[in-house]
Coordinates of C-alpha atoms in Angstrom, one line a residue:
Chain H
S1 CA 6.3 -2.6 -13.7
A2 CA 9.6 -2.5 -11.1
V3 CA 10.5 -5.4 -9.1
I4 CA 11.7 -4.8 -5.5
S5 CA 14.0 -6.8 -3.2
Q6 CA 13.1 -6.3 0.6
K7 CA 15.2 -7.7 3.4
P8 CA 15.1 -8.8 5.9
S9 CA 11.7 -10.5 5.6
R10 CA 11.4 -10.7 9.3
D11 CA 13.4 -10.0 12.5
I12 CA 13.4 -10.4 16.3
C13 CA 15.1 -7.8 18.0
Q14 CA 15.9 -6.6 21.5
R15 CA 14.4 -3.1 22.8
G16 CA 17.0 -0.4 22.6
T17 CA 18.6 -1.8 19.4
S18 CA 18.4 -0.9 15.6
L19 CA 17.5 -2.4 12.8
T20 CA 18.3 -1.5 9.2
I21 CA 15.7 -2.5 6.4
Q22 CA 17.0 -2.6 2.8
C23 CA 15.2 -2.1 -0.4
Q24 CA 16.7 -2.7 -3.7
V25 CA 14.7 -1.9 -7.0
D26 CA 15.5 -3.3 -10.7
S27 CA 15.3 -0.2 -12.3
Q28 CA 16.0 3.7 -11.5
V29 CA 13.3 5.5 -9.7
T30 CA 12.9 8.9 -8.6
M31 CA 11.0 8.4 -5.3
M32 CA 11.0 5.6 -3.0
F33 CA 8.1 5.4 0.2
W34 CA 8.4 3.9 3.3
Y35 CA 5.4 2.4 5.2
R36 CA 4.3 1.1 8.4
Q37 CA 1.5 -1.4 8.9
Q38 CA 0.9 -2.0 12.7
P39 CA -0.9 -5.2 13.8
G40 CA -4.2 -5.2 12.1
Q41 CA -4.0 -1.6 10.7
S42 CA -3.8 -0.2 7.5
L43 CA -0.6 1.3 6.0
T44 CA 1.2 4.5 7.1
L45 CA 3.3 6.7 5.3
I46 CA 6.7 7.0 7.0
A47 CA 8.5 9.0 4.6
T48 CA 9.2 9.7 0.9
A49 CA 13.1 9.4 0.0
N50 CA 14.5 11.1 -3.0
Q51 CA 18.2 10.6 -4.1
G52 CA 20.5 13.1 -3.2
S53 CA 18.3 14.9 -0.6
E54 CA 17.0 14.4 2.7
A55 CA 13.8 12.2 3.2
T56 CA 10.5 13.9 3.9
Y57 CA 8.8 12.5 6.9
E58 CA 5.1 12.8 7.5
S59 CA 3.5 14.0 10.9
G60 CA 4.3 11.7 13.7
F61 CA 7.9 10.4 12.1
V62 CA 11.2 12.0 12.7
I63 CA 14.5 11.4 11.5
D64 CA 16.0 10.5 14.7
K65 CA 13.8 7.7 15.1
F66 CA 13.8 6.7 11.4
P67 CA 16.8 7.3 9.5
I68 CA 16.7 7.0 6.0
S69 CA 19.2 6.7 3.3
R70 CA 18.8 7.2 -0.3
P71 CA 22.6 6.7 -1.9
N72 CA 21.3 6.0 -5.4
L73 CA 18.4 5.7 -7.6
T74 CA 17.9 1.8 -7.0
F75 CA 18.4 1.6 -3.3
S76 CA 17.3 2.7 0.1
T77 CA 17.4 2.0 3.6
L78 CA 15.1 2.5 6.7
T79 CA 16.5 2.2 10.3
V80 CA 14.5 1.6 13.0
S81 CA 16.3 3.1 15.9
N82 CA 16.1 2.6 19.8
M83 CA 13.3 0.2 19.2
S84 CA 10.4 -0.4 21.8
P85 CA 7.6 -3.2 21.5
E86 CA 5.5 -0.4 19.9
D87 CA 7.8 -0.6 16.8
S88 CA 6.7 -3.9 16.2
S89 CA 5.3 -3.5 12.6
I90 CA 5.3 -4.6 9.2
Y91 CA 7.6 -2.3 7.4
L92 CA 7.2 -1.8 3.3
C93 CA 8.8 0.1 0.9
S94 CA 7.4 1.2 -2.4
V95 CA 8.3 2.8 -5.7
E96 CA 6.4 4.3 -8.5
G97 CA 7.7 2.2 -11.0
G98 CA 8.8 4.6 -13.6
N99 CA 5.3 4.3 -15.5
F100 CA 2.2 5.4 -13.3
N101 CA 0.1 3.1 -15.7
Y102 CA 1.6 0.2 -13.9
G103 CA 0.6 1.7 -10.6
Y104 CA 2.9 1.6 -7.4
T105 CA 5.0 -1.7 -6.6
F106 CA 5.5 -2.6 -2.8
G107 CA 8.0 -4.9 -1.4
S108 CA 7.3 -8.0 0.2
G109 CA 7.7 -6.2 3.9
T110 CA 10.0 -6.8 6.9
R111 CA 7.9 -8.2 9.7
L112 CA 9.6 -6.8 12.9
T113 CA 9.0 -8.1 16.5
V114 CA 10.6 -6.1 19.3
V115 CA 10.8 -8.0 22.8
Chain I
A1 CA -7.7 16.4 3.6
Q2 CA -8.1 13.1 2.0
T3 CA -9.8 10.1 3.6
V4 CA -10.6 6.4 3.0
T5 CA -13.3 4.3 4.5
Q6 CA -13.9 0.6 4.2
S7 CA -17.0 -0.1 6.3
Q8 CA -16.7 -3.9 5.8
P9 CA -13.9 -5.2 8.3
E10 CA -14.6 -8.7 7.4
M11 CA -16.5 -10.6 4.5
S12 CA -16.8 -14.1 3.2
V13 CA -17.8 -15.8 0.0
Q14 CA -18.2 -19.2 -1.3
E15 CA -16.1 -20.4 -4.0
A16 CA -17.4 -19.4 -7.6
E17 CA -19.7 -17.0 -6.0
T18 CA -19.5 -13.0 -6.3
V19 CA -18.8 -10.4 -3.9
T20 CA -18.2 -6.9 -3.5
L21 CA -16.2 -4.8 -1.2
S22 CA -17.2 -1.2 -0.4
C23 CA -15.1 1.9 -0.6
T24 CA -15.8 5.6 0.2
Y25 CA -13.2 8.3 0.1
D26 CA -13.4 12.4 0.6
T27 CA -11.5 14.7 -1.2
S28 CA -11.8 18.2 -2.4
E29 CA -9.6 17.2 -5.7
N30 CA -10.9 16.7 -9.0
N31 CA -8.1 14.7 -10.4
Y32 CA -6.9 11.6 -8.6
Y33 CA -6.4 8.0 -8.9
L34 CA -8.2 4.9 -6.7
F35 CA -6.7 1.7 -6.4
W36 CA -7.7 -1.8 -5.0
Y37 CA -4.6 -3.7 -3.0
K38 CA -4.6 -7.2 -2.1
Q39 CA -2.4 -8.5 0.8
P40 CA -2.3 -12.0 1.2
P41 CA -0.7 -13.8 4.2
S42 CA 2.7 -13.6 2.6
R43 CA 2.3 -9.6 2.9
Q44 CA 3.1 -8.6 -0.6
M45 CA 1.0 -5.8 -1.6
I46 CA -0.7 -6.7 -5.0
L47 CA -2.2 -4.2 -7.4
V48 CA -5.7 -5.5 -8.3
I49 CA -7.1 -2.8 -10.2
R50 CA -6.7 1.2 -10.9
Q51 CA -9.2 3.7 -12.0
E52 CA -8.5 7.2 -13.0
A53 CA -11.0 9.8 -11.6
Y54 CA -11.4 11.3 -15.0
K55 CA -12.7 8.0 -16.9
Q56 CA -16.2 7.5 -16.7
Q57 CA -15.8 4.0 -17.9
N58 CA -15.1 1.5 -15.0
A59 CA -11.9 -0.6 -15.1
T60 CA -12.1 -4.1 -15.4
E61 CA -9.2 -6.7 -14.9
N62 CA -10.4 -10.3 -15.6
R63 CA -12.5 -11.1 -12.8
F64 CA -12.2 -8.0 -10.9
S65 CA -14.1 -4.8 -11.6
V66 CA -15.0 -1.6 -9.8
N67 CA -18.2 0.4 -9.5
F68 CA -16.9 3.8 -9.6
Q69 CA -19.6 6.6 -8.5
K70 CA -17.8 10.0 -8.9
A71 CA -20.4 12.1 -7.4
A72 CA -21.0 9.8 -4.6
K73 CA -17.3 9.3 -4.0
S74 CA -17.7 5.5 -4.2
F75 CA -15.2 3.0 -5.4
S76 CA -16.5 -0.6 -4.8
L77 CA -14.7 -3.9 -6.2
K78 CA -16.7 -6.5 -7.5
I79 CA -14.8 -10.0 -7.5
S80 CA -16.6 -12.8 -9.8
D81 CA -16.0 -16.5 -10.0
S82 CA -14.3 -16.3 -6.3
Q83 CA -11.4 -18.6 -5.9
L84 CA -9.7 -19.6 -2.8
G85 CA -6.6 -17.4 -3.9
D86 CA -8.7 -14.4 -3.6
T87 CA -8.4 -15.0 0.5
A88 CA -6.4 -12.0 1.7
M89 CA -6.8 -8.4 3.0
Y90 CA -8.0 -6.0 0.5
F91 CA -7.3 -2.2 0.8
C92 CA -8.6 0.6 -0.8
A93 CA -6.3 3.3 -1.6
F94 CA -6.5 7.1 -3.1
M95 CA -3.7 9.1 -4.6
V96 CA -4.0 12.7 -5.6
N97 CA -2.8 13.4 -9.2
T98 CA -0.2 16.0 -8.1
G99 CA 1.3 13.8 -5.4
N100 CA 2.7 10.6 -4.7
Q101 CA 1.1 9.9 -1.4
F102 CA -1.2 6.8 -0.8
Y103 CA -4.2 7.1 1.3
F104 CA -5.2 3.5 2.5
G105 CA -8.6 2.5 4.0
T106 CA -8.4 0.2 6.8
G107 CA -8.9 -2.8 4.9
T108 CA -11.6 -5.6 4.4
S109 CA -10.6 -9.1 5.3
L110 CA -12.1 -11.4 2.7
T111 CA -12.1 -15.2 3.2
V112 CA -13.3 -17.4 0.3
I113 CA -14.8 -20.5 1.6
P114 CA -14.5 -24.0 -0.5

């Protein structure tokens, strides 16, 4: 299965600023997924990122707030823009690993606290 | 719409005992996949076990097994010989065969007591 390196692992940010989270995969994957896990909650899909096209956002998430880049088949970034305390969450990326039999692999998550 | 329900927010089990975590789901699809993921305090989401809906045989992975009841739309996880390292949040998840989006349940926090 794929191995994902996600960073930063955690950050404390001032409201109104932006944070960019990176995910690097050790193999080429078609689709990368970004999830948000609010405190004590389950995971919610933010968007799906395909290389060479704009990301597809789920209901309730917009590109201006969560811009995503996917410059190649092994890398993606998610930016949390103009942050407020409500954005304090764990953000995780996920990939299909190139072989569905292995399930989907998740990054180790970024714990974001906005003060 | 696809929904996943985990009705047990918290559970505990004595070390070496067996525990079963419940999960039900709702879908009109016929081909789909079900998963159990484990999230320890490290936040890493770890795949525990996977079940294809077209397979009647219940999946097993060492101490982990599932009871998949397709008609009842039930997918419970049984952990045998519980170990301290099993302490984690467990998420049941569902994925339609034609898509790539996970639908996660709200999770069950499992504590293994020494």
